[in-house]
JSON list of C-alpha atoms in Angstrom, two decimals:
[
{"chain": "A", "resi": 185, "resn": "MET", "atom": "CA", "xyz": [-0.18, 0.15, 0.00]},
{"chain": "A", "resi": 186, "resn": "THR", "atom": "CA", "xyz": [1.19, 3.48, -0.68]},
{"chain": "A", "resi": 187, "resn": "THR", "atom": "CA", "xyz": [0.46, 6.31, 1.02]},
{"chain": "A", "resi": 188, "resn": "ASN", "atom": "CA", "xyz": [0.79, 9.85, -0.30]},
{"chain": "A", "resi": 189, "resn": "THR", "atom": "CA", "xyz": [1.72, 12.89, 2.35]},
{"chain": "A", "resi": 190, "resn": "SER", "atom": "CA", "xyz": [2.21, 16.63, 1.71]},
{"chain": "A", "resi": 191, "resn": "THR", "atom": "CA", "xyz": [5.32, 17.84, 2.89]},
{"chain": "A", "resi": 192, "resn": "SER", "atom": "CA", "xyz": [6.07, 21.52, 4.43]},
{"chain": "A", "resi": 193, "resn": "ASP", "atom": "CA", "xyz": [7.07, 22.89, 0.74]},
{"chain": "A", "resi": 194, "resn": "GLY", "atom": "CA", "xyz": [3.73, 21.99, -0.75]},
{"chain": "A", "resi": 195, "resn": "THR", "atom": "CA", "xyz": [5.39, 18.84, -2.46]},
{"chain": "A", "resi": 196, "resn": "TRP", "atom": "CA", "xyz": [4.28, 15.44, -2.60]},
{"chain": "A", "resi": 197, "resn": "ASP", "atom": "CA", "xyz": [6.01, 12.45, -0.88]},
{"chain": "A", "resi": 198, "resn": "ALA", "atom": "CA", "xyz": [4.92, 8.98, -1.63]},
{"chain": "A", "resi": 199, "resn": "THR", "atom": "CA", "xyz": [5.99, 6.27, 0.82]},
{"chain": "A", "resi": 200, "resn": "GLY", "atom": "CA", "xyz": [5.32, 2.67, 0.78]},
{"chain": "A", "resi": 201, "resn": "VAL", "atom": "CA", "xyz": [4.75, 0.10, 3.67]},
{"chain": "A", "resi": 202, "resn": "GLU", "atom": "CA", "xyz": [7.74, -1.43, 2.54]},
{"chain": "A", "resi": 203, "resn": "GLY", "atom": "CA", "xyz": [10.82, 0.42, 3.00]},
{"chain": "A", "resi": 204, "resn": "GLY", "atom": "CA", "xyz": [9.35, 3.69, 1.31]},
{"chain": "A", "resi": 205, "resn": "ALA", "atom": "CA", "xyz": [9.41, 1.79, -2.07]},
{"chain": "A", "resi": 206, "resn": "VAL", "atom": "CA", "xyz": [6.79, 2.77, -4.50]},
{"chain": "A", "resi": 207, "resn": "PRO", "atom": "CA", "xyz": [5.43, 0.46, -7.61]},
{"chain": "A", "resi": 208, "resn": "ASP", "atom": "CA", "xyz": [6.22, 0.99, -10.88]},
{"chain": "A", "resi": 209, "resn": "ILE", "atom": "CA", "xyz": [2.77, 1.91, -12.18]},
{"chain": "A", "resi": 210, "resn": "GLY", "atom": "CA", "xyz": [3.92, 2.67, -15.73]},
{"chain": "A", "resi": 211, "resn": "ALA", "atom": "CA", "xyz": [5.78, 5.64, -16.38]},
{"chain": "A", "resi": 212, "resn": "THR", "atom": "CA", "xyz": [9.02, 6.07, -15.12]},
{"chain": "A", "resi": 213, "resn": "VAL", "atom": "CA", "xyz": [11.09, 9.21, -13.52]},
{"chain": "A", "resi": 214, "resn": "THR", "atom": "CA", "xyz": [14.75, 9.15, -14.74]},
{"chain": "A", "resi": 215, "resn": "ALA", "atom": "CA", "xyz": [17.37, 10.49, -12.36]},
{"chain": "A", "resi": 216, "resn": "ALA", "atom": "CA", "xyz": [17.17, 14.04, -14.50]},
{"chain": "A", "resi": 217, "resn": "GLY", "atom": "CA", "xyz": [13.40, 13.85, -13.29]},
{"chain": "A", "resi": 218, "resn": "ALA", "atom": "CA", "xyz": [12.12, 13.44, -17.02]},
{"chain": "A", "resi": 219, "resn": "ALA", "atom": "CA", "xyz": [9.57, 11.04, -17.57]},
{"chain": "A", "resi": 220, "resn": "ARG", "atom": "CA", "xyz": [9.55, 8.36, -19.68]},
{"chain": "A", "resi": 221, "resn": "THR", "atom": "CA", "xyz": [6.80, 6.21, -21.67]},
{"chain": "A", "resi": 222, "resn": "ARG", "atom": "CA", "xyz": [6.09, 2.87, -20.67]},
{"chain": "A", "resi": 223, "resn": "LEU", "atom": "CA", "xyz": [6.31, 1.38, -24.05]},
{"chain": "A", "resi": 224, "resn": "ASP", "atom": "CA", "xyz": [8.04, 2.99, -27.20]},
{"chain": "A", "resi": 225, "resn": "PHE", "atom": "CA", "xyz": [4.88, 2.00, -29.65]},
{"chain": "A", "resi": 226, "resn": "ALA", "atom": "CA", "xyz": [6.46, 2.85, -32.80]},
{"chain": "A", "resi": 227, "resn": "LYS", "atom": "CA", "xyz": [9.64, 0.49, -32.11]},
{"chain": "A", "resi": 228, "resn": "ALA", "atom": "CA", "xyz": [7.72, -2.37, -30.40]},
{"chain": "A", "resi": 229, "resn": "ALA", "atom": "CA", "xyz": [4.96, -2.36, -33.42]},
{"chain": "A", "resi": 230, "resn": "PRO", "atom": "CA", "xyz": [6.37, -0.21, -36.47]},
{"chain": "A", "resi": 231, "resn": "LYS", "atom": "CA", "xyz": [4.08, -1.90, -38.80]},
{"chain": "A", "resi": 232, "resn": "VAL", "atom": "CA", "xyz": [0.93, -0.62, -36.62]},
{"chain": "A", "resi": 233, "resn": "PHE", "atom": "CA", "xyz": [2.35, 2.46, -35.93]},
{"chain": "A", "resi": 234, "resn": "ARG", "atom": "CA", "xyz": [3.48, 3.06, -39.84]},
{"chain": "A", "resi": 235, "resn": "ALA", "atom": "CA", "xyz": [-0.43, 2.15, -40.63]},
{"chain": "A", "resi": 236, "resn": "ILE", "atom": "CA", "xyz": [-1.62, 4.93, -38.16]},
{"chain": "A", "resi": 237, "resn": "ILE", "atom": "CA", "xyz": [0.47, 7.29, -39.93]},
{"chain": "A", "resi": 238, "resn": "GLY", "atom": "CA", "xyz": [-0.97, 6.64, -43.00]},
{"chain": "A", "resi": 239, "resn": "LEU", "atom": "CA", "xyz": [-4.26, 7.01, -41.48]},
{"chain": "A", "resi": 240, "resn": "ASP", "atom": "CA", "xyz": [-3.27, 10.65, -40.22]},
{"chain": "A", "resi": 241, "resn": "ALA", "atom": "CA", "xyz": [-2.00, 11.40, -43.33]},
{"chain": "A", "resi": 242, "resn": "ALA", "atom": "CA", "xyz": [-5.25, 10.03, -45.51]},
{"chain": "A", "resi": 243, "resn": "ALA", "atom": "CA", "xyz": [-7.77, 11.28, -43.35]},
{"chain": "A", "resi": 244, "resn": "ARG", "atom": "CA", "xyz": [-6.21, 15.06, -43.53]},
{"chain": "A", "resi": 245, "resn": "ALA", "atom": "CA", "xyz": [-5.58, 15.13, -47.17]},
{"chain": "A", "resi": 246, "resn": "GLY", "atom": "CA", "xyz": [-8.04, 17.88, -48.40]},
{"chain": "A", "resi": 247, "resn": "LEU", "atom": "CA", "xyz": [-9.28, 19.27, -44.79]},
{"chain": "A", "resi": 248, "resn": "ASP", "atom": "CA", "xyz": [-7.73, 22.79, -44.28]},
{"chain": "A", "resi": 249, "resn": "PRO", "atom": "CA", "xyz": [-4.90, 22.71, -42.11]},
{"chain": "A", "resi": 250, "resn": "ALA", "atom": "CA", "xyz": [-6.40, 24.78, -39.44]},
{"chain": "A", "resi": 251, "resn": "LEU", "atom": "CA", "xyz": [-9.69, 23.12, -39.04]},
{"chain": "A", "resi": 252, "resn": "VAL", "atom": "CA", "xyz": [-7.35, 19.50, -38.87]},
{"chain": "A", "resi": 253, "resn": "GLU", "atom": "CA", "xyz": [-5.92, 21.32, -35.61]},
{"chain": "A", "resi": 254, "resn": "LEU", "atom": "CA", "xyz": [-8.77, 22.19, -34.34]},
{"chain": "A", "resi": 255, "resn": "VAL", "atom": "CA", "xyz": [-10.26, 18.94, -34.43]},
{"chain": "A", "resi": 256, "resn": "GLN", "atom": "CA", "xyz": [-7.22, 17.48, -33.08]},
{"chain": "A", "resi": 257, "resn": "ILE", "atom": "CA", "xyz": [-7.27, 19.70, -30.02]},
{"chain": "A", "resi": 258, "resn": "ARG", "atom": "CA", "xyz": [-10.76, 19.37, -29.04]},
{"chain": "A", "resi": 259, "resn": "ALA", "atom": "CA", "xyz": [-10.75, 15.68, -29.41]},
{"chain": "A", "resi": 260, "resn": "SER", "atom": "CA", "xyz": [-7.31, 15.80, -27.07]},
{"chain": "A", "resi": 261, "resn": "HIS", "atom": "CA", "xyz": [-9.25, 18.15, -24.55]},
{"chain": "A", "resi": 262, "resn": "LEU", "atom": "CA", "xyz": [-11.78, 15.51, -24.33]},
{"chain": "A", "resi": 263, "resn": "ASN", "atom": "CA", "xyz": [-9.79, 12.68, -24.17]},
{"chain": "A", "resi": 264, "resn": "ARG", "atom": "CA", "xyz": [-7.58, 14.29, -21.69]},
{"chain": "A", "resi": 265, "resn": "CYS", "atom": "CA", "xyz": [-4.41, 13.79, -23.63]},
{"chain": "A", "resi": 266, "resn": "ALA", "atom": "CA", "xyz": [-1.98, 16.16, -22.49]},
{"chain": "A", "resi": 267, "resn": "TYR", "atom": "CA", "xyz": [0.74, 15.28, -24.94]},
{"chain": "A", "resi": 268, "resn": "CYS", "atom": "CA", "xyz": [-1.49, 15.49, -28.19]},
{"chain": "A", "resi": 269, "resn": "LEU", "atom": "CA", "xyz": [-2.86, 18.85, -26.49]},
{"chain": "A", "resi": 270, "resn": "HIS", "atom": "CA", "xyz": [0.47, 20.45, -26.29]},
{"chain": "A", "resi": 271, "resn": "MET", "atom": "CA", "xyz": [2.03, 18.86, -29.71]},
{"chain": "A", "resi": 272, "resn": "HIS", "atom": "CA", "xyz": [-1.23, 20.70, -31.67]},
{"chain": "A", "resi": 273, "resn": "THR", "atom": "CA", "xyz": [-1.60, 23.65, -29.87]},
{"chain": "A", "resi": 274, "resn": "ASN", "atom": "CA", "xyz": [1.84, 24.17, -31.05]},
{"chain": "A", "resi": 275, "resn": "ASP", "atom": "CA", "xyz": [1.21, 22.72, -34.34]},
{"chain": "A", "resi": 276, "resn": "ALA", "atom": "CA", "xyz": [-1.58, 25.25, -34.79]},
{"chain": "A", "resi": 277, "resn": "ARG", "atom": "CA", "xyz": [0.50, 28.22, -33.10]},
{"chain": "A", "resi": 278, "resn": "LYS", "atom": "CA", "xyz": [2.79, 27.29, -35.80]},
{"chain": "A", "resi": 279, "resn": "ALA", "atom": "CA", "xyz": [0.47, 27.42, -39.10]},
{"chain": "A", "resi": 280, "resn": "GLY", "atom": "CA", "xyz": [-0.71, 30.93, -37.82]},
{"chain": "A", "resi": 281, "resn": "GLU", "atom": "CA", "xyz": [-3.83, 30.25, -35.53]},
{"chain": "A", "resi": 282, "resn": "SER", "atom": "CA", "xyz": [-4.61, 33.00, -33.04]},
{"chain": "A", "resi": 283, "resn": "GLU", "atom": "CA", "xyz": [-4.07, 32.64, -29.21]},
{"chain": "A", "resi": 284, "resn": "ASP", "atom": "CA", "xyz": [-7.63, 33.64, -29.09]},
{"chain": "A", "resi": 285, "resn": "ARG", "atom": "CA", "xyz": [-8.93, 30.82, -30.81]},
{"chain": "A", "resi": 286, "resn": "LEU", "atom": "CA", "xyz": [-6.90, 28.33, -28.86]},
{"chain": "A", "resi": 287, "resn": "HIS", "atom": "CA", "xyz": [-8.07, 29.19, -25.77]},
{"chain": "A", "resi": 288, "resn": "MET", "atom": "CA", "xyz": [-11.74, 29.22, -26.78]},
{"chain": "A", "resi": 289, "resn": "VAL", "atom": "CA", "xyz": [-11.46, 26.20, -28.54]},
{"chain": "A", "resi": 290, "resn": "ALA", "atom": "CA", "xyz": [-12.62, 24.42, -25.25]},
{"chain": "A", "resi": 291, "resn": "VAL", "atom": "CA", "xyz": [-15.53, 26.19, -24.72]},
{"chain": "A", "resi": 292, "resn": "TRP", "atom": "CA", "xyz": [-16.55, 26.49, -28.27]},
{"chain": "A", "resi": 293, "resn": "ARG", "atom": "CA", "xyz": [-20.16, 26.26, -27.63]},
{"chain": "A", "resi": 294, "resn": "GLU", "atom": "CA", "xyz": [-20.11, 29.70, -25.34]},
{"chain": "A", "resi": 295, "resn": "ALA", "atom": "CA", "xyz": [-17.34, 31.33, -28.02]},
{"chain": "A", "resi": 296, "resn": "ARG", "atom": "CA", "xyz": [-19.21, 30.71, -31.20]},
{"chain": "A", "resi": 297, "resn": "HIS", "atom": "CA", "xyz": [-18.06, 34.25, -32.81]},
{"chain": "A", "resi": 298, "resn": "PHE", "atom": "CA", "xyz": [-14.52, 32.65, -32.66]},
{"chain": "A", "resi": 299, "resn": "PHE", "atom": "CA", "xyz": [-15.37, 30.10, -35.00]},
{"chain": "A", "resi": 300, "resn": "THR", "atom": "CA", "xyz": [-16.74, 29.67, -38.53]},
{"chain": "A", "resi": 301, "resn": "GLU", "atom": "CA", "xyz": [-20.22, 27.90, -39.09]},
{"chain": "A", "resi": 302, "resn": "ARG", "atom": "CA", "xyz": [-17.94, 24.86, -40.67]},
{"chain": "A", "resi": 303, "resn": "GLU", "atom": "CA", "xyz": [-15.65, 24.91, -37.78]},
{"chain": "A", "resi": 304, "resn": "GLN", "atom": "CA", "xyz": [-18.62, 24.70, -35.29]},
{"chain": "A", "resi": 305, "resn": "ALA", "atom": "CA", "xyz": [-19.99, 21.71, -37.39]},
{"chain": "A", "resi": 306, "resn": "ALA", "atom": "CA", "xyz": [-16.69, 19.99, -37.15]},
{"chain": "A", "resi": 307, "resn": "LEU", "atom": "CA", "xyz": [-16.03, 20.66, -33.65]},
{"chain": "A", "resi": 308, "resn": "ALA", "atom": "CA", "xyz": [-19.33, 19.43, -32.75]},
{"chain": "A", "resi": 309, "resn": "LEU", "atom": "CA", "xyz": [-18.87, 16.36, -34.61]},
{"chain": "A", "resi": 310, "resn": "THR", "atom": "CA", "xyz": [-15.68, 15.74, -33.03]},
{"chain": "A", "resi": 311, "resn": "GLU", "atom": "CA", "xyz": [-17.27, 15.70, -29.98]},
{"chain": "A", "resi": 312, "resn": "ALA", "atom": "CA", "xyz": [-20.20, 13.35, -30.75]},
{"chain": "A", "resi": 313, "resn": "VAL", "atom": "CA", "xyz": [-17.41, 10.67, -32.38]},
{"chain": "A", "resi": 314, "resn": "THR", "atom": "CA", "xyz": [-15.22, 11.11, -29.52]},
{"chain": "A", "resi": 315, "resn": "LEU", "atom": "CA", "xyz": [-17.87, 10.63, -26.86]},
{"chain": "A", "resi": 316, "resn": "VAL", "atom": "CA", "xyz": [-19.73, 7.92, -28.86]},
{"chain": "A", "resi": 317, "resn": "SER", "atom": "CA", "xyz": [-20.03, 5.77, -26.17]},
{"chain": "A", "resi": 318, "resn": "GLY", "atom": "CA", "xyz": [-22.43, 8.15, -24.25]},
{"chain": "A", "resi": 319, "resn": "GLY", "atom": "CA", "xyz": [-25.15, 8.06, -27.08]},
{"chain": "A", "resi": 320, "resn": "GLY", "atom": "CA", "xyz": [-24.07, 7.47, -30.21]},
{"chain": "A", "resi": 321, "resn": "VAL", "atom": "CA", "xyz": [-23.55, 10.37, -32.72]},
{"chain": "A", "resi": 322, "resn": "PRO", "atom": "CA", "xyz": [-26.88, 12.01, -32.66]},
{"chain": "A", "resi": 323, "resn": "ASP", "atom": "CA", "xyz": [-28.85, 13.06, -36.14]},
{"chain": "A", "resi": 324, "resn": "ASP", "atom": "CA", "xyz": [-28.80, 16.70, -35.72]},
{"chain": "A", "resi": 325, "resn": "VAL", "atom": "CA", "xyz": [-25.40, 16.90, -34.91]},
{"chain": "A", "resi": 326, "resn": "TYR", "atom": "CA", "xyz": [-24.52, 14.48, -38.11]},
{"chain": "A", "resi": 327, "resn": "ALA", "atom": "CA", "xyz": [-27.15, 16.76, -40.40]},
{"chain": "A", "resi": 328, "resn": "HIS", "atom": "CA", "xyz": [-25.60, 19.99, -39.52]},
{"chain": "A", "resi": 329, "resn": "ALA", "atom": "CA", "xyz": [-21.65, 18.60, -40.36]},
{"chain": "A", "resi": 330, "resn": "ALA", "atom": "CA", "xyz": [-23.16, 17.03, -43.57]},
{"chain": "A", "resi": 331, "resn": "ALA", "atom": "CA", "xyz": [-24.44, 20.44, -44.45]},
{"chain": "A", "resi": 332, "resn": "HIS", "atom": "CA", "xyz": [-21.33, 22.10, -44.53]},
{"chain": "A", "resi": 333, "resn": "PHE", "atom": "CA", "xyz": [-19.11, 19.13, -45.67]},
{"chain": "A", "resi": 334, "resn": "ASP", "atom": "CA", "xyz": [-19.78, 17.40, -48.81]},
{"chain": "A", "resi": 335, "resn": "GLU", "atom": "CA", "xyz": [-19.40, 13.84, -48.65]},
{"chain": "A", "resi": 336, "resn": "GLY", "atom": "CA", "xyz": [-15.82, 13.25, -49.78]},
{"chain": "A", "resi": 337, "resn": "GLU", "atom": "CA", "xyz": [-15.18, 16.25, -46.93]},
{"chain": "A", "resi": 338, "resn": "LEU", "atom": "CA", "xyz": [-17.46, 14.31, -44.61]},
{"chain": "A", "resi": 339, "resn": "ALA", "atom": "CA", "xyz": [-15.41, 11.17, -44.85]},
{"chain": "A", "resi": 340, "resn": "GLN", "atom": "CA", "xyz": [-12.10, 12.81, -44.29]},
{"chain": "A", "resi": 341, "resn": "LEU", "atom": "CA", "xyz": [-13.54, 14.49, -41.10]},
{"chain": "A", "resi": 342, "resn": "LEU", "atom": "CA", "xyz": [-14.61, 11.32, -39.89]},
{"chain": "A", "resi": 343, "resn": "GLY", "atom": "CA", "xyz": [-11.09, 9.58, -40.65]},
{"chain": "A", "resi": 344, "resn": "LEU", "atom": "CA", "xyz": [-9.50, 12.43, -39.20]},
{"chain": "A", "resi": 345, "resn": "ILE", "atom": "CA", "xyz": [-11.61, 12.40, -35.63]},
{"chain": "A", "resi": 346, "resn": "MET", "atom": "CA", "xyz": [-11.24, 8.63, -35.73]},
{"chain": "A", "resi": 347, "resn": "THR", "atom": "CA", "xyz": [-7.22, 9.01, -36.43]},
{"chain": "A", "resi": 348, "resn": "ILE", "atom": "CA", "xyz": [-6.79, 11.62, -33.49]},
{"chain": "A", "resi": 349, "resn": "ASN", "atom": "CA", "xyz": [-8.82, 9.37, -30.94]},
{"chain": "A", "resi": 350, "resn": "THR", "atom": "CA", "xyz": [-6.70, 6.51, -31.92]},
{"chain": "A", "resi": 351, "resn": "TRP", "atom": "CA", "xyz": [-3.47, 8.66, -31.41]},
{"chain": "A", "resi": 352, "resn": "ASN", "atom": "CA", "xyz": [-4.99, 10.02, -27.81]},
{"chain": "A", "resi": 353, "resn": "ARG", "atom": "CA", "xyz": [-5.22, 6.27, -26.88]},
{"chain": "A", "resi": 354, "resn": "VAL", "atom": "CA", "xyz": [-1.73, 5.37, -27.52]},
{"chain": "A", "resi": 355, "resn": "ALA", "atom": "CA", "xyz": [-0.39, 8.38, -26.11]},
{"chain": "A", "resi": 356, "resn": "LEU", "atom": "CA", "xyz": [-2.25, 7.69, -22.99]},
{"chain": "A", "resi": 357, "resn": "ALA", "atom": "CA", "xyz": [-1.64, 4.16, -22.58]},
{"chain": "A", "resi": 358, "resn": "THR", "atom": "CA", "xyz": [1.82, 4.33, -23.00]},
{"chain": "A", "resi": 359, "resn": "GLY", "atom": "CA", "xyz": [2.26, 7.49, -20.92]},
{"chain": "A", "resi": 360, "resn": "LYS", "atom": "CA", "xyz": [3.67, 9.93, -23.17]},
{"chain": "A", "resi": 361, "resn": "VAL", "atom": "CA", "xyz": [4.49, 13.36, -21.50]},
{"chain": "A", "resi": 362, "resn": "ALA", "atom": "CA", "xyz": [3.45, 16.56, -22.79]},
{"chain": "A", "resi": 363, "resn": "GLY", "atom": "CA", "xyz": [6.45, 18.59, -24.22]},
{"chain": "A", "resi": 364, "resn": "THR", "atom": "CA", "xyz": [8.28, 15.60, -25.66]},
{"chain": "A", "resi": 365, "resn": "ASP", "atom": "CA", "xyz": [7.18, 16.08, -29.24]},
{"chain": "A", "resi": 366, "resn": "GLU", "atom": "CA", "xyz": [8.82, 12.71, -30.79]},
{"chain": "A", "resi": 367, "resn": "ARG", "atom": "CA", "xyz": [7.99, 13.52, -33.90]},
{"chain": "A", "resi": 368, "resn": "ARG", "atom": "CA", "xyz": [11.08, 16.03, -33.97]},
{"chain": "A", "resi": 369, "resn": "GLN", "atom": "CA", "xyz": [13.26, 13.37, -32.17]},
{"chain": "A", "resi": 370, "resn": "ALA", "atom": "CA", "xyz": [12.83, 10.67, -34.95]},
{"chain": "A", "resi": 371, "resn": "GLY", "atom": "CA", "xyz": [12.92, 13.03, -37.73]},
{"chain": "A", "resi": 372, "resn": "ARG", "atom": "CA", "xyz": [9.34, 12.67, -38.88]}
]
């Protein structure tokens, strides 16, 4: 059993029953204090990893790059994936996205004036598909998206939403750490 206690400096001290050992629950911390992932997914399953990269590239083809980032940011919010959220907000900034819009993605319904009708339709569809276990994709959400995207674009958008949800699950399952964009390290 592990107990966590607050220290006088406001940090947390985890101690276990047996000699202060803390059980390994996945991500480990190196001597330098930087967390490591549980598994190098790309190395352990290279064919699967390359297939997801291919799916990602195919899904985003033909979609507005700004819209792609908004969708990826919103799904990452919903999935609580800090690794992907950090990566895609940085990508959006580099592509010229405004700080105002980036701050409003999580609350887009209350800040609709920051987003076009098309973006709002994509964000609503992103939420419905990402949270599909909560009741499926409502007909009105799908119809609203279909009113703003032709069939080909709608299929691409659905593919994009499915892909970012896959990436979020890979990052969360393998313990990816926000701020360690491995695409740059691997030359991707």
